[in-house]
XYZ file of C-alpha atoms in Angstrom:
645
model
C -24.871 -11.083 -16.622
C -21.933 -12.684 -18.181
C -21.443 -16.149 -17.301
C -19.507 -17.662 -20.258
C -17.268 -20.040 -18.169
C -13.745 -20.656 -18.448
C -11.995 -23.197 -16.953
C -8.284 -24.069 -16.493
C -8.195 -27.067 -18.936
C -10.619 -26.394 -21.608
C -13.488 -24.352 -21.620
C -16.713 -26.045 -20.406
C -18.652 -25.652 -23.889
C -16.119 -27.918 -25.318
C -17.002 -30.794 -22.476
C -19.490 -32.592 -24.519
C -17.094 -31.844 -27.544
C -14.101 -34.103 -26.261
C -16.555 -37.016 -25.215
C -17.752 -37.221 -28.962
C -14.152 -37.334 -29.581
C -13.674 -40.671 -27.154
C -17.055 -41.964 -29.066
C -15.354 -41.441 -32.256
C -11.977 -43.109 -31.214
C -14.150 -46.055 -30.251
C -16.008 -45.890 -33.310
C -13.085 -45.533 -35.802
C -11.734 -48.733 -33.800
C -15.035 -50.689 -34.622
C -14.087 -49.596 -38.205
C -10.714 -50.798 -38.536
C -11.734 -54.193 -37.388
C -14.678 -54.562 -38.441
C -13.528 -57.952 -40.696
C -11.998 -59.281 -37.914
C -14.005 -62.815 -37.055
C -12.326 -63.398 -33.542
C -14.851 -61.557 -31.496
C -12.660 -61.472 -28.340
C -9.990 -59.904 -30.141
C -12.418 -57.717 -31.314
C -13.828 -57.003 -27.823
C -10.109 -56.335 -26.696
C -8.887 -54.024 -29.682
C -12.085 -51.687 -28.824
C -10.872 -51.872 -24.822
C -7.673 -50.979 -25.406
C -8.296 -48.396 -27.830
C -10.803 -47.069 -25.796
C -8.697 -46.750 -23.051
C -6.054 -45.044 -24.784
C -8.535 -42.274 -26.033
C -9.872 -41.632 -22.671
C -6.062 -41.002 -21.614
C -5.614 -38.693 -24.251
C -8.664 -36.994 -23.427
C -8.188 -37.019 -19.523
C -6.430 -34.025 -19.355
C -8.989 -31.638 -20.922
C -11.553 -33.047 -18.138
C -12.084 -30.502 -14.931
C -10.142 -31.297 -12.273
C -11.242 -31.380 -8.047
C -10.913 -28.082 -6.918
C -9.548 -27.567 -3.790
C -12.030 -24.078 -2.967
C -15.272 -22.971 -5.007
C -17.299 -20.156 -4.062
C -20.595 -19.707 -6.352
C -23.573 -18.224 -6.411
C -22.073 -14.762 -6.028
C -21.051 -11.691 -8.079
C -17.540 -12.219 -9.278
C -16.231 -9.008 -10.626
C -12.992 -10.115 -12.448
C -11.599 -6.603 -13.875
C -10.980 -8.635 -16.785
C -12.648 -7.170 -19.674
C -13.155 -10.345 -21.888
C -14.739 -11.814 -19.058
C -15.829 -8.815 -16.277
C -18.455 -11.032 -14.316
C -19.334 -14.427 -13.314
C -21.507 -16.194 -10.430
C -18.438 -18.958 -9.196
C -14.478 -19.045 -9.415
C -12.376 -22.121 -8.369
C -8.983 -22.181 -7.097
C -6.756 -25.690 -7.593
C -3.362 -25.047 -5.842
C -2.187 -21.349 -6.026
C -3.779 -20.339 -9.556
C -7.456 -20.085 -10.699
C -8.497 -22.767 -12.789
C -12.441 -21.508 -12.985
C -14.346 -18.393 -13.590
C -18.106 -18.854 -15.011
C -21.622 -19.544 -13.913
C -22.562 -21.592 -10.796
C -23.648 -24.951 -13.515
C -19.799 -24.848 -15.257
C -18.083 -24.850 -11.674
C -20.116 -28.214 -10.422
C -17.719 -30.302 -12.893
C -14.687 -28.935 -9.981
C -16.665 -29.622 -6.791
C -15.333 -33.443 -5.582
C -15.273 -34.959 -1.989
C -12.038 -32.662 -0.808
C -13.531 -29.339 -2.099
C -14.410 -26.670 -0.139
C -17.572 -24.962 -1.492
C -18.353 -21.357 -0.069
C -21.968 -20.818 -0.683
C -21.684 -16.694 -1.467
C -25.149 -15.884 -0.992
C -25.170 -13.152 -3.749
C -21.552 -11.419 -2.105
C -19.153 -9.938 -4.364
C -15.693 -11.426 -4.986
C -13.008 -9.075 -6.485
C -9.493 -9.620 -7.044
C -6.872 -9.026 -3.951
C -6.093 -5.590 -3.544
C -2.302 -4.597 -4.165
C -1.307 -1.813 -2.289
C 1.264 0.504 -4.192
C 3.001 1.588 -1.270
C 3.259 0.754 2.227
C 6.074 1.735 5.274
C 6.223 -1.645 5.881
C 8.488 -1.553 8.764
C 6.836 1.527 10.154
C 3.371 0.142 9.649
C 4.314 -3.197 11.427
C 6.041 -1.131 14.430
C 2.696 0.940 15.267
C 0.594 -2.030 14.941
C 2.463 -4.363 17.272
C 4.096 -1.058 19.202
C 2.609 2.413 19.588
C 0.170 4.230 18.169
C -0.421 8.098 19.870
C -1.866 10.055 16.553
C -5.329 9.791 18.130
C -4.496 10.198 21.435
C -4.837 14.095 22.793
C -5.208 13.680 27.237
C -3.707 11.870 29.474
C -5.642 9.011 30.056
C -5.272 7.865 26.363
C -1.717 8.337 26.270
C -0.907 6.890 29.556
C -2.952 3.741 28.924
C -1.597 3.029 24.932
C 2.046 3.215 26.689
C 1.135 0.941 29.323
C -0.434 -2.043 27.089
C 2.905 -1.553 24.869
C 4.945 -1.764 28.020
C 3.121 -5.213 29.289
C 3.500 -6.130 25.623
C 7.127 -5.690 25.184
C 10.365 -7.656 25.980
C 11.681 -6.212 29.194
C 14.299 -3.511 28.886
C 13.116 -2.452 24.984
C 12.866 0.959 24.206
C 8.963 2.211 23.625
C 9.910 4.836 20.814
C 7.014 6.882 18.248
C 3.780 7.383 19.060
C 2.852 10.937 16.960
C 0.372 12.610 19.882
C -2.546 14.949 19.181
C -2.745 14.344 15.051
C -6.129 15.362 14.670
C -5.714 18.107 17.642
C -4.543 20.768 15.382
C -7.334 20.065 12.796
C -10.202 17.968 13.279
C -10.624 14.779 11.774
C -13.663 15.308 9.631
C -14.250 18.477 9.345
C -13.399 20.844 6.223
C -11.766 24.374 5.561
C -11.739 26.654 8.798
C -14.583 24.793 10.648
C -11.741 22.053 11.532
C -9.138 24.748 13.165
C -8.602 23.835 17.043
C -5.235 25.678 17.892
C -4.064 29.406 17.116
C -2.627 29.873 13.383
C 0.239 32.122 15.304
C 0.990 30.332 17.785
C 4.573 28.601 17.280
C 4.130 25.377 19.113
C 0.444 25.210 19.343
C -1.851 24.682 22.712
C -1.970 21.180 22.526
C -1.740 18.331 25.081
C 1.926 18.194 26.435
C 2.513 15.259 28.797
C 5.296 14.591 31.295
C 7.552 12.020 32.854
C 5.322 11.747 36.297
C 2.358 9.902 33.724
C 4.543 7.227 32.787
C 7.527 6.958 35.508
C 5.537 4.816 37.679
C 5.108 1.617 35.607
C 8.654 2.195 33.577
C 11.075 3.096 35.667
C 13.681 0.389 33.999
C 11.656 0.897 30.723
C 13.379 4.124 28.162
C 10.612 5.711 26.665
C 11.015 8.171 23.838
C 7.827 9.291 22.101
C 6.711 12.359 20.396
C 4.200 14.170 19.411
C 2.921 14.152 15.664
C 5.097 17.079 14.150
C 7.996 16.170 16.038
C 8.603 19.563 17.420
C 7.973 18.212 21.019
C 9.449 14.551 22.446
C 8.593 13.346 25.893
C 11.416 11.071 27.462
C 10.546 9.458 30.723
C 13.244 9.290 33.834
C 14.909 6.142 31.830
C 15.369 7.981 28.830
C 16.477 11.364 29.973
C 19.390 9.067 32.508
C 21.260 7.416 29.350
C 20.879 10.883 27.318
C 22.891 12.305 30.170
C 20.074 14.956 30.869
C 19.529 16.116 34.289
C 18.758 19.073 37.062
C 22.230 20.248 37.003
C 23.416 19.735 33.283
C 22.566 21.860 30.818
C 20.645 21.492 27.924
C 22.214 19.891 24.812
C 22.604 21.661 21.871
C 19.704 22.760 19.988
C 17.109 21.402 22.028
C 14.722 23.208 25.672
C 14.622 21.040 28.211
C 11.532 22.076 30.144
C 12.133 22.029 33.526
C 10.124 22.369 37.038
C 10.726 25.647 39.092
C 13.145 23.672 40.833
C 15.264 22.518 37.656
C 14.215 19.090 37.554
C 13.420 17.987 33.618
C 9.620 17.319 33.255
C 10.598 15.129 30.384
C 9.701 17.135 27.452
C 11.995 18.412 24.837
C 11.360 20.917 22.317
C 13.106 21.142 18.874
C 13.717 24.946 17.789
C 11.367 26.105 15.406
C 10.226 28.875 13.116
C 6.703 29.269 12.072
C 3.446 28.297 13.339
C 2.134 25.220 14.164
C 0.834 24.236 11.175
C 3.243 26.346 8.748
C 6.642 25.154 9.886
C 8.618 24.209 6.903
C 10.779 21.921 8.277
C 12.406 21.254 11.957
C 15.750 20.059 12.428
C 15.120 17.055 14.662
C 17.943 17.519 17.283
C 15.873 15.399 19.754
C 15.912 12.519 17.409
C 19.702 13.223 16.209
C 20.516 13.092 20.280
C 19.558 9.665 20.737
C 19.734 7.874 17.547
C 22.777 6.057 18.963
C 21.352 5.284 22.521
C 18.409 3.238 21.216
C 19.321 0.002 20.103
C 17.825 -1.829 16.986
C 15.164 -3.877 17.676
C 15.360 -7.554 18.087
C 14.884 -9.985 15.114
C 12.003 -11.337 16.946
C 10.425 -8.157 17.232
C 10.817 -7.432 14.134
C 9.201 -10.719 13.272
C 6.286 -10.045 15.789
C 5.845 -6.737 13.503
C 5.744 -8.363 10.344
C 2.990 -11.026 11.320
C 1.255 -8.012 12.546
C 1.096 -6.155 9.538
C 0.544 -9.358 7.367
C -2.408 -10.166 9.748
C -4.097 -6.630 9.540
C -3.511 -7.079 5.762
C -5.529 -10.338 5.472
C -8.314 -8.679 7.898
C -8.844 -5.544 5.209
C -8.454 -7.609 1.997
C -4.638 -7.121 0.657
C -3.122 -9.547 -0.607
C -0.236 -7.629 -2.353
C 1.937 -4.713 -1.515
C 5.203 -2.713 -2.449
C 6.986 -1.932 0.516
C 9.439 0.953 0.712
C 10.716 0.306 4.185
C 14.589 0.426 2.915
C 15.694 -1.712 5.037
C 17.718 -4.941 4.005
C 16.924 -6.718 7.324
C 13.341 -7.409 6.105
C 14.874 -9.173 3.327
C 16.112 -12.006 4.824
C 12.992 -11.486 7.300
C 10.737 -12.814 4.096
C 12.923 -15.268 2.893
C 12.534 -17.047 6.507
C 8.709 -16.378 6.436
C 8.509 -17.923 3.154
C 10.999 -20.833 3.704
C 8.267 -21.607 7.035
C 5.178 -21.060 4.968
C 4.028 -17.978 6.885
C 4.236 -15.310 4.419
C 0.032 -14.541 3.923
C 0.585 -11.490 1.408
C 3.147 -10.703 -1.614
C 5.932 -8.025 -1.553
C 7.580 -6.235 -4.375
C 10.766 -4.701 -2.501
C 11.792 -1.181 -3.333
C 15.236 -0.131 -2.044
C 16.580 3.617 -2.262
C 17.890 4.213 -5.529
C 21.343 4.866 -4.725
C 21.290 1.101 -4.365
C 20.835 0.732 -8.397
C 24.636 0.116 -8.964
C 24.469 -2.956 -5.868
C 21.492 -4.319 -7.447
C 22.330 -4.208 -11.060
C 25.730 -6.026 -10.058
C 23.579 -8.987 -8.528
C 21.294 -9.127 -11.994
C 18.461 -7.478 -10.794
C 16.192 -6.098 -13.518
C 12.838 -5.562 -13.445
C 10.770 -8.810 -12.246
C 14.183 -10.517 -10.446
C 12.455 -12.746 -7.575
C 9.085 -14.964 -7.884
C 5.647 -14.513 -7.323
C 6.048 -13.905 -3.157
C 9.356 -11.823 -3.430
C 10.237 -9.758 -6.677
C 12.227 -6.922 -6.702
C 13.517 -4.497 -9.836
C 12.680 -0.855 -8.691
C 14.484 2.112 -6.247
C 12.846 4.977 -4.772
C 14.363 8.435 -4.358
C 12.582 11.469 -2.770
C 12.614 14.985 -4.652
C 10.211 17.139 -1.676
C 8.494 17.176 1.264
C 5.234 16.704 2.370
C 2.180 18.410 2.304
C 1.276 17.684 5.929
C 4.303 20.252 7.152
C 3.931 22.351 4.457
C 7.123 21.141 3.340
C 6.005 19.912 -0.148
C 7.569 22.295 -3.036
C 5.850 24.707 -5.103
C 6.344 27.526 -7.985
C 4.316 30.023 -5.453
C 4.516 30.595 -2.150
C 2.257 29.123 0.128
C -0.655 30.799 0.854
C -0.370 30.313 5.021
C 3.733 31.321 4.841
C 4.671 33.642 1.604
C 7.822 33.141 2.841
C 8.420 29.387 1.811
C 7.717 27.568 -1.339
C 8.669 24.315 0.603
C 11.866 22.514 0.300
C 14.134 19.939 -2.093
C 14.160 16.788 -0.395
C 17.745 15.141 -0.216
C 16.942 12.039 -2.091
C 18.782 9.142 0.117
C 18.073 11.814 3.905
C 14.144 11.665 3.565
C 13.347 12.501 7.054
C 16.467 14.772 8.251
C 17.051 18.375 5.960
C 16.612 20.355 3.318
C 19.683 19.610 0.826
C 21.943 22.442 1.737
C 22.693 22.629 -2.628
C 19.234 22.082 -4.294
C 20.798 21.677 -8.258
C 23.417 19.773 -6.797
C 21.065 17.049 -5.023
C 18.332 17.196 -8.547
C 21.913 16.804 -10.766
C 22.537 13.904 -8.709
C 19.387 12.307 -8.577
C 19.105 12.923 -12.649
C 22.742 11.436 -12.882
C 21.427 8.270 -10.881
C 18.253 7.490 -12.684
C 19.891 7.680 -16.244
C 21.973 4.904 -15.551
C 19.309 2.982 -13.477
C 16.909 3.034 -16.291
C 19.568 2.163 -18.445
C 20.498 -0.989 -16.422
C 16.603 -1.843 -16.419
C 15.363 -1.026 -13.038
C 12.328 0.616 -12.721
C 12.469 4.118 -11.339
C 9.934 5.808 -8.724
C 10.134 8.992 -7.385
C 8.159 11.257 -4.473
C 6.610 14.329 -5.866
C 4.062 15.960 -3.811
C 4.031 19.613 -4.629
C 3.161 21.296 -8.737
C 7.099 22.312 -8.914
C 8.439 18.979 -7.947
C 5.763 16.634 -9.873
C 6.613 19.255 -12.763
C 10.674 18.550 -12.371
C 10.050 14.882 -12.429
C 8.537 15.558 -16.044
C 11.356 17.279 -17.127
C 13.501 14.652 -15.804
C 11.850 11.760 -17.546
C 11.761 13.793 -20.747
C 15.319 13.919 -20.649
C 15.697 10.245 -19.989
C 13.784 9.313 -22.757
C 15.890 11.231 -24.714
C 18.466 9.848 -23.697
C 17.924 6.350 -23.026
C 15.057 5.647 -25.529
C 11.483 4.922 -25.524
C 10.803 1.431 -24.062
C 8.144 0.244 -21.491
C 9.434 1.772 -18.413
C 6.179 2.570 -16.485
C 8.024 5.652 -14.376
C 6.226 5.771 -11.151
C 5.643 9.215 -10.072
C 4.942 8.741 -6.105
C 2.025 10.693 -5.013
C 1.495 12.614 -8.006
C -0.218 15.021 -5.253
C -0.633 18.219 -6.880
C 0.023 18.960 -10.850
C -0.389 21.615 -13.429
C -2.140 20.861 -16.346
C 0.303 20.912 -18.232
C 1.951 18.267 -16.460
C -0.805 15.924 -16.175
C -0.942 15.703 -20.057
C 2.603 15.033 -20.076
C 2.328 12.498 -17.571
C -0.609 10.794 -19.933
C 1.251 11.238 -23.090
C 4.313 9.583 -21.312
C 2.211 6.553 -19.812
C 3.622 7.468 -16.576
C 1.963 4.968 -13.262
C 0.598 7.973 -11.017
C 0.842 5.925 -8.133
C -1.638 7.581 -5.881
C -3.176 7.105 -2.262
C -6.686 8.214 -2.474
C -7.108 8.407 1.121
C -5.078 11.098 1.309
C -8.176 13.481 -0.760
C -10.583 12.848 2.201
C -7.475 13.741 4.766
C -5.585 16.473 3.615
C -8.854 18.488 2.070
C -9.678 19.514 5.617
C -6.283 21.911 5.591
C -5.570 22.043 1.606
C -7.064 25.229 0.557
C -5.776 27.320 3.720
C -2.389 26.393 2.261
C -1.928 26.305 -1.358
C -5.602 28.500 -2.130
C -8.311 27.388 -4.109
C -6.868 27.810 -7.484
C -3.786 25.693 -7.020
C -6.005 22.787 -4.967
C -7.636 22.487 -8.260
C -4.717 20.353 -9.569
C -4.790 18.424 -5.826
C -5.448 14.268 -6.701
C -6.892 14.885 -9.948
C -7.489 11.447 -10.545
C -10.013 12.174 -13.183
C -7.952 14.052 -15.486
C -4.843 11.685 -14.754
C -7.131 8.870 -15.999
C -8.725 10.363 -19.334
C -4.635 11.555 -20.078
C -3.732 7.571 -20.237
C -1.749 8.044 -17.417
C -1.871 4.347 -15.764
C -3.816 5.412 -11.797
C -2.694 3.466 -9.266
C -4.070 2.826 -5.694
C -2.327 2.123 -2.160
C -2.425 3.917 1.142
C 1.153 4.784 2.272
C 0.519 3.338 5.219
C 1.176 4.141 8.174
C 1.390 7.645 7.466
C 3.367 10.626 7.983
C 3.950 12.750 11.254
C 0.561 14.677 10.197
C -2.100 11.646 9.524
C -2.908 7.943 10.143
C -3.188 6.125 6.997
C -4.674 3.002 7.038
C -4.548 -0.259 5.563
C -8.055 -0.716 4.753
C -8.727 -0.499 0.942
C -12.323 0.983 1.886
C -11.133 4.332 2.734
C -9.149 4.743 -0.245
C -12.119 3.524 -2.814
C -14.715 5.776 -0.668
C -12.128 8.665 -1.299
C -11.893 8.278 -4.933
C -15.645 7.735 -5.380
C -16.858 10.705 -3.083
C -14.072 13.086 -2.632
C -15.443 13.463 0.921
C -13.831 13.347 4.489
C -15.180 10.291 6.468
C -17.634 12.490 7.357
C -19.272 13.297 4.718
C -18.031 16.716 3.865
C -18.418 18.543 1.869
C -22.034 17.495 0.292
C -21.439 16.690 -3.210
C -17.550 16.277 -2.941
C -14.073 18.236 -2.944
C -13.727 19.074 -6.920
C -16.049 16.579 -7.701
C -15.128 16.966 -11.523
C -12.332 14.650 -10.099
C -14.270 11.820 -9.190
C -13.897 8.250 -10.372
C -16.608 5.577 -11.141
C -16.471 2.406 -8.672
C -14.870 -0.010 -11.695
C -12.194 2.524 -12.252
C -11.419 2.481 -8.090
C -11.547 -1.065 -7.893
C -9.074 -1.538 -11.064
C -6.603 0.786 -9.809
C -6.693 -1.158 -6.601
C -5.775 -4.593 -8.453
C -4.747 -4.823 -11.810
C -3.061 -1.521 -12.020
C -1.066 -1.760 -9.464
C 0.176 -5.225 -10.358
C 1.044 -3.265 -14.413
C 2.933 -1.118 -12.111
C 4.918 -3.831 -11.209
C 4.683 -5.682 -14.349
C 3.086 -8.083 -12.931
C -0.028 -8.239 -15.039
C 0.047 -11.284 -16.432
C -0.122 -13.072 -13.084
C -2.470 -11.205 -10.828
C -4.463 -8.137 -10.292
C -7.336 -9.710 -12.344
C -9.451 -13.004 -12.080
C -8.242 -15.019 -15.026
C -8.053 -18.716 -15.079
C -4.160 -18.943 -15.006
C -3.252 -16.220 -12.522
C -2.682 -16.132 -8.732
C -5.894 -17.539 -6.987
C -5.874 -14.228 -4.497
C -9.058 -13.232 -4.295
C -11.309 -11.408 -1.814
C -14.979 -11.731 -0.556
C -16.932 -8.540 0.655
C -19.354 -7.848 3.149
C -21.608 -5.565 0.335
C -21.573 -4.955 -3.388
C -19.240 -2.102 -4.043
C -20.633 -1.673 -7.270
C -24.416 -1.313 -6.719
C -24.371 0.206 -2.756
C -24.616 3.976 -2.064
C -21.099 5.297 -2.708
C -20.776 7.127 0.953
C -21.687 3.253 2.708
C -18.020 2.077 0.755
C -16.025 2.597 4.076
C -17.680 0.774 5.938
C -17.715 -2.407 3.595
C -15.691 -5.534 5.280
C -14.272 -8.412 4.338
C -15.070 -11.584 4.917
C -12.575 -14.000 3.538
C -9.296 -13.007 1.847
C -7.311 -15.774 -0.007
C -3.976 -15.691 -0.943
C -2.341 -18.290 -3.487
C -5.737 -20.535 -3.045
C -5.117 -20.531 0.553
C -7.737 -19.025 2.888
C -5.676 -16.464 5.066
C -8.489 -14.484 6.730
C -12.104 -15.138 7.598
C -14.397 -13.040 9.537
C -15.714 -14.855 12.182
């Protein structure tokens, strides 16, 4: 085991070092006045000197620590120093990595010493992309996407109801998820509805489940592929829906034999269940302007959520891509009051370049809670509606290669004038890489990971070779080609693993075998030198639940395997990454993705004391155990944020 300490002052194998220094001082002062018959001016000339050498050498002495943990595994993902037994935190940086004797000289009265009992400690992990606002709306609000009858959906709307300010709108929820394929299971063994059937046999609720206990409540929730909404009586009032009127444009009203609305309300579609390319929400467009933002205290309610749920699973780090400038000033008040318990990196759209530029931002603008200095456009859709773009046809619907995704309208349409939306999107991302802003982009399908190629081939070209780190977002399924472009570019294939053991179940019924091949091919995207990062994209999209926990995504990368355990052996298990790799792609590449190296994503003495300690050792335990490792104590900035009880 490596346990060559370092320490923040000097390393520990110079300690005795600098006291023979102070001995010499003394020493040379003996010397210089050695002829001197006063012996009190003697005695004071060797005080005084020896004070002033033990000043100078003060500094180099270990300071109290304010938390230790030893006698542990300390895996640092720093390859001059990749293991230790203890680390020590003084204020918000690390001051101490090294064996269990070196960190005694930084335990004093005031420290807090963990006792590890053999546990590992790893570095934070820095999630490369979380819906922040999304993710801290279905933790505090609704969450449906497990929820299939009507005793689960009727009791997760009433505990948001008793939760809620009166008179707010309960809006989301994304019913019966895993009711159209199940959860763990792989290939055609996880089909539950009929392939032809356009809106599927699922679980469709109605207004009488929820009218009872809402009545001056609006409630607008749908169901995961937003082809169905169900509005109770409050809703359907203020959208001016009711026996007598007719239905508004482009949506069915179901109604009773009588023509009373039943509260659902279907969005047209074309295609089966599982093979629509893309619905034009009319339901949503309907009542975008009836539902009123929510409050600033919700929204503040949301954020602690998320933050909390992000100590409890160990990150201490993310980049959020919520979009929306309200959370800005949400996390300058959080910070200002000392409750901010994880760091962002803020990613507006990229059509906000020219706004940001004109303020200064570059790449790095903020501090070590805050920083800002990339945009995020969209290019396709998404694999979970079959929406995600491809040379070929899909292999469920030859009659759609998926769509181009209208960079700033993610969630609305197909752009109705493909080359003019990619000329724009090129035309934008010139001049933001030229004014130094880092660029990421959402590719999911082989034709639109393979445009972004071209595109950043062209940049260089035109803008130069310089340390850029293009983030291609998803990276989900490439040609070979393109992955060796992406490696010989140094591209950051900022990845969610999670999404391997998810979207396998459905993957080959879609795209084939053949093409699947290229699907999260995180082992070839590493050995190309194509920088892999990890995050979750939390909290998913209208198809899956993606959560925060940094287990799933490590088990994913590892195995290849749904969470249960399918199939033996692993999905392309050619694919597979080691446990080291996982880990580092979880830390310190995701803080190079955000040039932010130098201060985290690795324990150094130096960086950011955030540091995490697990419930098992990832790197020794049986790879398919990883998801259900916990943590035990995340600390963020030296400050202990979460602790298991």
């Amino acid at each position: 085991m490596d346990i060559e300490g370092k320490r923040g002052i000097m390393p520990c194998r110079r300690q005795f070092g600098a006291w023979r220094e102070t001995a010499g001082c003394l020493r040379q002062v003996k010397n210089n006045n050695y002829e001197e018959p006063d012996n009190m001016n003697l005695l004071s000339n060797l005080v005084l000197g020896g004070m002033t050498c033990l000043l100078l050498v003060l500094p180099v002495l270990a300071q109290e620590a304010d938390l230790v943990l030893r006698n542990g595994v300390v895996w640092t993902v720093d390859d001059n120093n990749p293991r230790g037994e203890a680390i020590a935190s003084l204020g918000d940086k690390i001051v101490y990595v090294g064996s269990d004797a070196g960190v005694e000289q930084y335990i004093g009265p005031d420290t807090r010493v963990v006792d590890l009992g053999g546990k590992l400690v790893t570095p934070g992990f820095n999630d490369n992309h979380v819906h922040f606002e999304s993710t801290g709306r279905l933790l505090y609000g609704l969450s449906l996407l497990d929820i299939s009858d009507q005793a689960g959906f009727v009791g997760r709307i009433r505990d948001v109801h008793e939760r809620y300010a009166p008179g707010t709108w309960i809006v989301g929820g994304d019913w019966s998820a895993y009711e159209t394929w199940a959860a763990g299971d792989i290939g055609e063994a996880g089909r539950q509805v009929n392939p032809d059937d356009l809106y599927g046999n699922l679980f469709l609720p109605n207004k009488e489940m929820i009218d009872d206990f809402t009545r001056d409540r609006p409630v607008l929730v749908r169901r995961f592929d937003r082809k169905v909404y169900l509005a109770n009586s409050a809703a359907l009032e203020r959208a001016g829906i009711g026996p007598g009127t007719p239905d508004p444009p482009g949506i069915s009203v179901e109604r009773s034999a009588a023509g009373e609305p039943t509260g659902a309300l279907f969005n047209p579609v074309s295609g089966a269940v599982e093979s629509t390319v893309l619905v034009r929400d009319n339901v949503r467009t309907l009542f975008r302007n009836l539902i009123p933002e929510p409050s600033r205290d919700q929204r503040i309610a949301e954020t602690l959520e998320a933050w909390k749920k992000m100590a409890s699973v160990g990150v201490t780090s993310y980049c959020d891509i919520t979009s929306n400038p309200v959370y800005v000033d949400i996390y300058r008040e959080m910070r200002e009051k000392d409750l901010m318990t994880a760091r962002v990196r803020y990613r507006p759209p990229l059509d906000k370049w020219e706004y940001m530029s004109g303020l200064g931002i570059r790449i790095g603008f903020g501090d070590e809670w805050i920083r800002f200095g990339a945009v995020k456009a969209w290019i396709d859709g998404i694999m979970g509606n079959s929406s995600a773009r491809f040379y070929e046809p899909y292999t469920h619907n030859p009659a759609s290669r998926g769509i181009w995704r209208d960079i700033m309208f993610p969630f609305e349409r197909s752009p109705d004038n493909p080359e003019e939306m990619q000329s724009r999107l090129e035309r934008l991302a010139l001049d933001a890489d030229n004014a130094g802003i880092q660029l990421t982009v959402h590719a999911i399908g082989d034709e639109a990971n393979g445009y972004l190629m071209d595109m950043l081939e062209r940049i260089i070209e035109k803008n130069g070779d310089k340390d850029r780190r293009f983030r291609l977002v998803h990276a989900q399924v490439m040609t070979d080609r393109d992955i060796e472009r992406g490696g010989r570019m140094k591209i950051v294939a900022e990845v969610q693993p999670y999404h391997t053991s998810d979207d396998m179940r459905w993957m080959e019924e879609r795209i084939g075998r053949d093409r699947s091949r290229g699907a999260y091919a995180f082992r070839r995207l590493w050995d190309s030198g194509a920088i892999v990062s990890f995050g979750t994209d939390s909290p998913g999209t209208n198809a899956s639940r993606y959560f925060l926990n940094p287990m799933l995504g490590l088990y994913a990368a590892v195995t290849r395997k749904t969470l249960s355990g399918q199939p033996e052996g692993g999905w392309f298990p050619q694919e597979k990454i080691t446990i080291e790799e996982a880990i580092r792609a979880y830390t310190l590449n995701t803080a190079y993705a955000g040039f932010e190296e130098n201060i985290k994503g690795s324990l150094e003495v130096g960086k950011l004391a955030d540091f995490v300690i697990l419930s098992d050792n990832l790197l020794t335990m049986d790879p398919d155990d990883i998801k259900d490792v916990a943590i035990l104590m995340t600390v963020v900035g030296g400050k202990v944020v979460y602790e298991a009880q």
